[in-house]
Coordinates of C-alpha atoms in Angstrom, one line a residue:
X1 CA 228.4 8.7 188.8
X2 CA 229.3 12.3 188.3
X3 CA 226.3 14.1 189.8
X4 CA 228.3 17.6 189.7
X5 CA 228.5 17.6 185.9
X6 CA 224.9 15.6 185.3
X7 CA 223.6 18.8 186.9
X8 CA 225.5 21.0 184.9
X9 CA 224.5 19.4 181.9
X10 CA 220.8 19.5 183.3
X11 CA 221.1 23.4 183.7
X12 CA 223.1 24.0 180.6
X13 CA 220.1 22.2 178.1
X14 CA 217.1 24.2 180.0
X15 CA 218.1 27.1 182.0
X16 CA 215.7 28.6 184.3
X17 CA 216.2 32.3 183.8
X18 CA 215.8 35.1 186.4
X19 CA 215.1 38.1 184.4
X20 CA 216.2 41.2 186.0
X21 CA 215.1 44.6 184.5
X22 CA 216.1 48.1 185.1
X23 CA 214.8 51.2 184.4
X24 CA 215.2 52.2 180.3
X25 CA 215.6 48.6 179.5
X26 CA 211.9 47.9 178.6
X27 CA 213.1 47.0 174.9
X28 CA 215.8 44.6 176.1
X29 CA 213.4 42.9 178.3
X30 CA 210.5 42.6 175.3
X31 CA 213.5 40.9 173.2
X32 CA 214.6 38.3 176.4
X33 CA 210.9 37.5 177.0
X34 CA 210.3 36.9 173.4
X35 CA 213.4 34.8 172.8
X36 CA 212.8 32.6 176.3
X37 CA 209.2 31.6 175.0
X38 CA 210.6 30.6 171.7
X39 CA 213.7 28.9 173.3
X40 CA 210.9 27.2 175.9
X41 CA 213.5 28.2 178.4
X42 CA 212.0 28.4 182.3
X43 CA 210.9 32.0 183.4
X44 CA 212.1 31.9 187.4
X45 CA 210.3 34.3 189.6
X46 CA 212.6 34.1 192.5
X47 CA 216.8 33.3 193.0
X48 CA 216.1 30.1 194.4
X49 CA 214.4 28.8 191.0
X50 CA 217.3 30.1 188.8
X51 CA 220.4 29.4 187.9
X52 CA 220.8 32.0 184.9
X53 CA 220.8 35.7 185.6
X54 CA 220.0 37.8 183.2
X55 CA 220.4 41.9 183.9
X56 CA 218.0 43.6 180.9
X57 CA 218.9 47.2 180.0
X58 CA 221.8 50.0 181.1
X59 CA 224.5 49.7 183.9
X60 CA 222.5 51.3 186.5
X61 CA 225.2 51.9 189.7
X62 CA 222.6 52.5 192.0
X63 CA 221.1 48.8 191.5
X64 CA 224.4 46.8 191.8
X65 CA 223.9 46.3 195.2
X66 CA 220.5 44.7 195.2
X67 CA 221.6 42.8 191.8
X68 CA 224.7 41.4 194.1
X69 CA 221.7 40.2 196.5
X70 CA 219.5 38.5 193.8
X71 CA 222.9 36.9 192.6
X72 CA 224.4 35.6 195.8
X73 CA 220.6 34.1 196.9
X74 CA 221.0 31.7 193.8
X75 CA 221.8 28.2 193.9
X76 CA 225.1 27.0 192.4
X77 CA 225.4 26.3 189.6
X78 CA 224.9 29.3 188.5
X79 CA 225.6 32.0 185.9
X80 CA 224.9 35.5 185.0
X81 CA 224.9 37.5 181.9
X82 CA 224.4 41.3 181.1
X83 CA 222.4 42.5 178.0
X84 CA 222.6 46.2 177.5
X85 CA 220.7 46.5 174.4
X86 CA 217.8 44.3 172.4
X87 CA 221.0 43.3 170.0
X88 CA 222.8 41.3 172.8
X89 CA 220.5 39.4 174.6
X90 CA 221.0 36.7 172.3
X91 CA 224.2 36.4 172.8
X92 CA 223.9 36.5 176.4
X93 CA 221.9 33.8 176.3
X94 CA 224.1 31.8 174.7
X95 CA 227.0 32.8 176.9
X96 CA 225.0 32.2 180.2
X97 CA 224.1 28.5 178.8
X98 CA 227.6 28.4 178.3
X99 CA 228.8 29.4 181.5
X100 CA 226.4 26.5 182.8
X101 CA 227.8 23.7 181.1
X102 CA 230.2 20.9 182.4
X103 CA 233.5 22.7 182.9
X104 CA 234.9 21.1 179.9
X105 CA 232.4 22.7 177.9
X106 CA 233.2 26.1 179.7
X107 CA 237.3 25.6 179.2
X108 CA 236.6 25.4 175.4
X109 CA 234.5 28.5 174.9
X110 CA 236.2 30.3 177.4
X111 CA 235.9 33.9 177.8
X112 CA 239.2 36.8 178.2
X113 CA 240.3 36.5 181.9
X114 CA 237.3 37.9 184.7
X115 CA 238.4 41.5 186.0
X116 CA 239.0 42.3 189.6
X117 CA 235.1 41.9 190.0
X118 CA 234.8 38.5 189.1
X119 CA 233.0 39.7 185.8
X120 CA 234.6 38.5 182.3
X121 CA 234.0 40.6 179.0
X122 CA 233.0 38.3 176.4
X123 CA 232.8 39.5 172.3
X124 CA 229.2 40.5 172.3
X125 CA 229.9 43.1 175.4
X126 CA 227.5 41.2 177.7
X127 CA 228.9 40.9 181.5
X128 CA 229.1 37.3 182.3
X129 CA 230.0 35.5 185.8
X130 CA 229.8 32.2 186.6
X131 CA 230.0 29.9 189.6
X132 CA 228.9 26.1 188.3
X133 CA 231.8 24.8 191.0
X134 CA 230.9 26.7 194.4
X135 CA 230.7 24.5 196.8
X136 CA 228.8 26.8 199.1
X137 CA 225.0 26.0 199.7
X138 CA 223.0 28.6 197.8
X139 CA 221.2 31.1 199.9
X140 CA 217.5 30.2 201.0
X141 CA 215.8 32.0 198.1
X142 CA 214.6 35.0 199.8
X143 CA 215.7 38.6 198.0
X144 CA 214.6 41.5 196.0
X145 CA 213.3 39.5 193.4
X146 CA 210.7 37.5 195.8
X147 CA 208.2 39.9 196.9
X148 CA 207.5 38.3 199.8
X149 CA 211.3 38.3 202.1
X150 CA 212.9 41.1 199.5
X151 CA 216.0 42.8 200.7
X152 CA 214.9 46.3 198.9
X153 CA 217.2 48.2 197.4
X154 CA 219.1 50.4 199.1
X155 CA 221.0 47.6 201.4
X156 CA 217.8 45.9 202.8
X157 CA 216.4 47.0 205.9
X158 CA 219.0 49.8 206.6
X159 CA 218.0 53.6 205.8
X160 CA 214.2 52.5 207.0
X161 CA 214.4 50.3 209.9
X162 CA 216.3 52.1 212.5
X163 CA 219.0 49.8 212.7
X164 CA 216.7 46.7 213.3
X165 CA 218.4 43.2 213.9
X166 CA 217.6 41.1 211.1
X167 CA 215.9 37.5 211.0
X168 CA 217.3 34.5 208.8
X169 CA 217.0 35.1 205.3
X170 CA 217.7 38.7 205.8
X171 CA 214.2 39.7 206.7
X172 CA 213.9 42.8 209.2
X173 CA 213.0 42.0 213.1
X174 CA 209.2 43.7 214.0
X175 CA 209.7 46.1 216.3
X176 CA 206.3 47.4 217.4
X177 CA 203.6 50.3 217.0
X178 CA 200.4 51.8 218.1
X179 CA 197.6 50.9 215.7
X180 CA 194.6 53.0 214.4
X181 CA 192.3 51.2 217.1
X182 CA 194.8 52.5 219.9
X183 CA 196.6 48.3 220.4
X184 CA 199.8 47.6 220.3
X185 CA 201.4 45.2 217.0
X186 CA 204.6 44.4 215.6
X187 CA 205.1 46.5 213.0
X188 CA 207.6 45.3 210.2
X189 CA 209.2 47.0 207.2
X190 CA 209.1 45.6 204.1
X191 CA 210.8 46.3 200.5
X192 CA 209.3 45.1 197.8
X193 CA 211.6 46.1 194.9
X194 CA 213.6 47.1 193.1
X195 CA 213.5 43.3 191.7
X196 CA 210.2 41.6 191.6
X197 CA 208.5 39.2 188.9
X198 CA 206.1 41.1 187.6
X199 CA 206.4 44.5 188.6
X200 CA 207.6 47.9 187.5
X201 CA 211.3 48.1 186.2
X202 CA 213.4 48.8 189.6
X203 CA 210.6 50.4 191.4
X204 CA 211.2 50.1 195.2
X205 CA 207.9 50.9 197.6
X206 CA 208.6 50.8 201.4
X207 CA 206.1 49.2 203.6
X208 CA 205.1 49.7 206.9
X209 CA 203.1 47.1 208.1
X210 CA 201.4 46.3 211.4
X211 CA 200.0 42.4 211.0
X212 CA 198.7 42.4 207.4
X213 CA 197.7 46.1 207.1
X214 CA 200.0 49.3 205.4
X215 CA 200.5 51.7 207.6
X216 CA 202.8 53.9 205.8
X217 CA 204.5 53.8 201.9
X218 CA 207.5 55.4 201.4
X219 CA 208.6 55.1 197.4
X220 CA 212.5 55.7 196.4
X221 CA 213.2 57.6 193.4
X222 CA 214.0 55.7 190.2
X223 CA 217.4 54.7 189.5
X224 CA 219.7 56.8 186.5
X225 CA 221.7 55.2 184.4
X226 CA 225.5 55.5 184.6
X227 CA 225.3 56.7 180.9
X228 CA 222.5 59.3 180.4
X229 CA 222.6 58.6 176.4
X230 CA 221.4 54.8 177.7
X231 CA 218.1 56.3 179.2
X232 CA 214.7 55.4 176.9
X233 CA 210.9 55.8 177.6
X234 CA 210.2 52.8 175.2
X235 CA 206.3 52.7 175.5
X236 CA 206.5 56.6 174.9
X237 CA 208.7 56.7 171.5
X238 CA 206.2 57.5 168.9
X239 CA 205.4 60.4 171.3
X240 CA 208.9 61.4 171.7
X241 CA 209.7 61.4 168.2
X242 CA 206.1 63.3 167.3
X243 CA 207.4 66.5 169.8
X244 CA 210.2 66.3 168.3
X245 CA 209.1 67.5 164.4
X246 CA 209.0 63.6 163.0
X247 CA 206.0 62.1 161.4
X248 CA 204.7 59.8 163.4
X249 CA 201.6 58.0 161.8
X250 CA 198.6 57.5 164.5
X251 CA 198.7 53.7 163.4
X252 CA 201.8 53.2 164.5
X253 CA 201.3 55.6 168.4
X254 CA 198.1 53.4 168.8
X255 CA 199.9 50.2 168.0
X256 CA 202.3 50.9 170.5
X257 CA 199.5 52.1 173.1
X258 CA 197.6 48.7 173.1
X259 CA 200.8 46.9 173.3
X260 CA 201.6 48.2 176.9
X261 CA 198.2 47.6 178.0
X262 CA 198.9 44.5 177.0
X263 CA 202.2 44.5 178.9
X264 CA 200.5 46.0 182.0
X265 CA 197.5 43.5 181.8
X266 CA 200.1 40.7 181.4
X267 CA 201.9 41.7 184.7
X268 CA 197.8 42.0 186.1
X269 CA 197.0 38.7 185.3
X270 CA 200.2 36.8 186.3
X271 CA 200.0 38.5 190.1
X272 CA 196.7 37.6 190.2
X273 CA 197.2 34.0 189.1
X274 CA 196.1 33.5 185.6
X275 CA 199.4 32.5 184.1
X276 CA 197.9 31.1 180.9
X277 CA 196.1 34.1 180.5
X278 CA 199.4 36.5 181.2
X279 CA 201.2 34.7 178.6
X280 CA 198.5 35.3 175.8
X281 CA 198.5 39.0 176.9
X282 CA 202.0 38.9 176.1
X283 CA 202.3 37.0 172.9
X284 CA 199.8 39.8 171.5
X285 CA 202.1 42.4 172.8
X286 CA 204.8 41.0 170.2
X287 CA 202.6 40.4 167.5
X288 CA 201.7 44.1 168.0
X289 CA 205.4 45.5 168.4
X290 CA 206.5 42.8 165.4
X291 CA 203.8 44.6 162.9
X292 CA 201.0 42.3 162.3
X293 CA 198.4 43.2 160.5
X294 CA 195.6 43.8 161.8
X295 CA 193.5 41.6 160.0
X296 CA 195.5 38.6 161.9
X297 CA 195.9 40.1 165.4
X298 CA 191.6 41.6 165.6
X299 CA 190.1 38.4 166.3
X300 CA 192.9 37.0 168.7
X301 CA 192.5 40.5 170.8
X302 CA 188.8 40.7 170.3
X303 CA 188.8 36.7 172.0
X304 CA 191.4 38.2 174.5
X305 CA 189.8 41.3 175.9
X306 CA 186.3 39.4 175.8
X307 CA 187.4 36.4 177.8
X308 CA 189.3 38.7 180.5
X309 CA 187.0 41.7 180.6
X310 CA 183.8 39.1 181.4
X311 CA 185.9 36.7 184.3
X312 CA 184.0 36.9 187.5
X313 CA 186.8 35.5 189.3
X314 CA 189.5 38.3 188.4
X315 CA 186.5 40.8 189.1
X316 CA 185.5 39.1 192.4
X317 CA 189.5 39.0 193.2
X318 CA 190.1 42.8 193.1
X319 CA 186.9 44.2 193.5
X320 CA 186.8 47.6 196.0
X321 CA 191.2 47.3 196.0
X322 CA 192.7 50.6 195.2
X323 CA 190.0 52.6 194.9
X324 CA 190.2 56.2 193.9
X325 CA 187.3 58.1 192.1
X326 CA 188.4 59.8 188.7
X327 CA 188.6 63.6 190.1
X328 CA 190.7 62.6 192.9
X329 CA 192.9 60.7 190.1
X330 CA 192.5 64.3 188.5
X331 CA 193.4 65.9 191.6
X332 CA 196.8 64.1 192.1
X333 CA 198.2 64.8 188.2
X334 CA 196.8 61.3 186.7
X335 CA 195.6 61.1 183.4
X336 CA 194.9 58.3 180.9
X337 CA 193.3 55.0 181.9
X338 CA 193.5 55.2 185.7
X339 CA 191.8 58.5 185.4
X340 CA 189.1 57.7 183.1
X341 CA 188.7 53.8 184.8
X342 CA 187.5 56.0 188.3
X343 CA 187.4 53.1 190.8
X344 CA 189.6 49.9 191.5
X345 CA 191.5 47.7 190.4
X346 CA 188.9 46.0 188.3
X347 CA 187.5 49.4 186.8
X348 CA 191.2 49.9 185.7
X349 CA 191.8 46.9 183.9
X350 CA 188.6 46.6 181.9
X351 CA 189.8 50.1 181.4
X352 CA 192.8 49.0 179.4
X353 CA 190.4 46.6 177.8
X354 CA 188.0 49.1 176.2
X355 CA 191.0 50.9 174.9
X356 CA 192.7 48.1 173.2
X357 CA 189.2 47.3 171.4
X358 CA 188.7 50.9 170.9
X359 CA 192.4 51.4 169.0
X360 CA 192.0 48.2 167.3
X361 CA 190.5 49.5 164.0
X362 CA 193.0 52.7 163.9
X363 CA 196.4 50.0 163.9
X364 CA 197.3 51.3 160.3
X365 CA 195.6 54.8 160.1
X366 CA 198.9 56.7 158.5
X367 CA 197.4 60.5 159.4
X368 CA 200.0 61.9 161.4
X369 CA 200.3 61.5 164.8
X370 CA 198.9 64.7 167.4
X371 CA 200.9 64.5 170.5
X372 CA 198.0 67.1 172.3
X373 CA 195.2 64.5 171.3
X374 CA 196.5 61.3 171.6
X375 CA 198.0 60.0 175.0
X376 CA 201.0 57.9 175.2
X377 CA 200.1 54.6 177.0
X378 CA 199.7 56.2 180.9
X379 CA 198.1 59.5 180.1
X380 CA 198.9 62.9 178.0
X381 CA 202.8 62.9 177.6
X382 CA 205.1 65.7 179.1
X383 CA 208.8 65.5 179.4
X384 CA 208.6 67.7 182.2
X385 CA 205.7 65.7 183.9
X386 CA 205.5 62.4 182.4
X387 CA 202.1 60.4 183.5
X388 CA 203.9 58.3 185.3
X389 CA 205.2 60.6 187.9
X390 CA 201.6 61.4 189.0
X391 CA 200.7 57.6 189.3
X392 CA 203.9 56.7 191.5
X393 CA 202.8 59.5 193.6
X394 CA 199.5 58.4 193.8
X395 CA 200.6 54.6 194.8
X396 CA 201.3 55.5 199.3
X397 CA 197.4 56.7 199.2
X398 CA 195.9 53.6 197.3
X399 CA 198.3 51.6 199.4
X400 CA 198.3 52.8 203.3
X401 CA 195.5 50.7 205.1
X402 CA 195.4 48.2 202.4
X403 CA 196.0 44.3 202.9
X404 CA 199.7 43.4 201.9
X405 CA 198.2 40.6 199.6
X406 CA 196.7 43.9 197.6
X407 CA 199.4 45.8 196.9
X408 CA 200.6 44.2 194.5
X409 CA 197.5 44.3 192.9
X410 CA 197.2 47.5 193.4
X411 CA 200.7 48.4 191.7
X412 CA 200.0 46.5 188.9
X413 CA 197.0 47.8 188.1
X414 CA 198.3 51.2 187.8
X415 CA 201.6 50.3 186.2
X416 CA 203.8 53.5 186.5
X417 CA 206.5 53.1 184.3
X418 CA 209.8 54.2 185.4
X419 CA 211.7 54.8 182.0
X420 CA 209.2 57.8 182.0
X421 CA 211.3 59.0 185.1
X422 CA 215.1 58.2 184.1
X423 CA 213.9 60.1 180.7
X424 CA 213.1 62.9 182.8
X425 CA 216.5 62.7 184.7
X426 CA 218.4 62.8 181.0
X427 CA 216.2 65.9 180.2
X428 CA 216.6 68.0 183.2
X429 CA 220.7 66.8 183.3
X430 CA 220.1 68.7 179.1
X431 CA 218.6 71.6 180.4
X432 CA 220.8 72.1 183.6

């Protein structure tokens, strides 16, 4: 029996994709998520479950080594693909499955010869490498993907760890540290980022951890893209486009507003373990972006936000995490949800709750669009000090003497968005 190309047949009919997004790629990451669920193709949230990489958004030079990590801890066979924009992620798809089939299948689609990187240029411009025939045993499934064992992003434990020896798996050594009650702990620094399921486009937050407790946060400045013109704050277009002199209708700012809540609350909810509920969040993301009318997407939402905003168990779960009162929010530059919400995790959330119901009857109001009295999704928009600037800052003081199962809770719940950031890069780089 030919077991080596039964598996490849195996990977090639369902692939289980690892989704890999980088900063100004929201839009390209919408379309893959979208097209997955309608393909029922298998949503990995670490390299060991995949064996299709898929890099959503810009070539981003600062991530490709991390992306080189997430690629070499997957299990042959294996492929990955490169979608630059929303136009070719279809095609990547299609080339990835491709890439996985029996190497008959591959020989007769086969792309123009790989480059000196081992990457091959097919005709819809997405990067695609494949290795279906290594005979090397994958990698044990820990990287930057998996939060728990990530390598980070800026070559794993090096530039924070004071050249620590690392463990299997590439996990740093503990070396050890006074804590606040004067005894003496190992104390272990941990990545999570830039690649996680369910977390901020190619965010990286540096933990210092003494048993289960933060001790200190350090956060790495976003990633640029190699090509400033690839740069786009998605969630803040309407805005954009309103400061810039276009007529933006409020329907269609407030449209896009509940439909990253409902991004963010779908990250909330699949952290926190309510994957059925993460994927509803999501699907009424797209009918939002897609144009429904609102007629068809009220009673959905209205079901959504009531069944969500009343569970005990996602209020008992993160309940007095993150707190931070809504002057201090002030203090620190947030606006928005997190400032208004003025509490924890929980207040957020049903924060982002409220506002959903509270947009829901202005989704096709055509007056024009007031950048100074609506806010974009995190707070009142700035170029020069986009919201989420304020809330990354704010993440080491929410953070430090928190557990390291509520971080991520934590992060999610405030949900900076780092396209705001890269935008800001391409501005300044305009200016300068």
């Amino acid at each position: 029996m030919d077991l080596t190309g039964l598996t490849l047949r195996v990977a090639a009919a369902r692939p289980h994709v690892l989704l890999a997004a980088v900063p100004g790629g929201t839009a390209v990451r919408l379309a893959a998520e979208r097209l997955l669920r309608a393909r029922d193709w298998l949503r990995a949230s670490t390299p060991a479950q995949a064996d299709l990489l898929l890099v959503a958004g810009p070539d981003l030079p600062e991530l490709r080594t991390p992306l080189e990590r997430l690629w070499r801890d997957m299990p042959a066979p294996r492929a990955r693909v490169h979608a630059r924009t929303a136009d070719e992620v279809e095609d990547a798809l299609n080339a990835g499955r491709g890439l996985l089939g029996p190497p008959a299948v591959r020989h007769a689609s086969a792309a123009p010869p790989a480059d000196a990187g081992g990457h091959r240029e097919g005709d819809h411009g997405a990067r695609e490498r494949h290795e279906g025939d290594d005979q090397t045993p994958g990698h044990d499934g820990h990287g930057d993907h998996g939060g728990h064992g990530g390598h980070g992003g800026h070559g794993g434990h090096g530039g924070h760890s004071g050249g620590q020896t690392e463990m299997p798996g590439g996990l740093p050594m503990a070396g050890q540290g006074a804590d606040r009650d004067g005894l003496t702990l190992d104390q272990l620094h941990l990545p999570l980022g830039p690649f996680l399921a369910d977390w901020p486009a190619g965010l990286t937050v540096r933990l210092v951890l003494q048993g289960d407790v933060v001790q200190r946060v350090d956060v790495d400045e976003p990633a640029r893209p190699f090509d400033d013109a690839a740069a786009e704050a998605f969630w803040a277009q309407p805005w954009l486009r309103a400061a810039s002199g276009e007529p933006v209708p409020v329907g269609e700012a407030v449209r896009r507003r509940a439909a990253a809540h409902l991004d963010s609350l779908g990250r909330l909810l699949a952290v926190a373990g309510w994957p059925a509920e993460a994927v509803r969040a999501r699907r009424l993301r797209d009918d939002l972006l897609y144009g429904a009318p609102r007629a068809a997407v009220a009673p959905r939402l209205e079901r959504f936000t009531r069944r969500v905003g009343r569970s005990r168990t996602l209020a008992w779960l993160t309940r007095g995490i993150g707190v931070v009162t809504a002057q201090k929010a002030r203090e620190a530059g947030v606006g928005g949800p997190a400032a208004r919400a003025g509490g924890d995790v929980t207040s957020r959330y049903r924060q982002w709750l409220a506002d959903i119901r509270h947009d829901l009857p202005r989704l096709e109001d055509p007056a024009p669009l007031d950048v100074a009295v609506e806010d974009s999704p995190r707070g009142p928009w700035s170029a020069d000090h986009p919201p989420s600037a304020a809330l990354i800052a704010l993440l080491p003081r929410l953070l430090v003497g928190a557990e390291l199962a509520a971080a991520r809770l934590v992060v999610a719940s405030l949900d900076p968005d780092p396209d705001e950031l890269v935008f800001r890069g391409v501005v300044e780089v305009a200016r300068g």
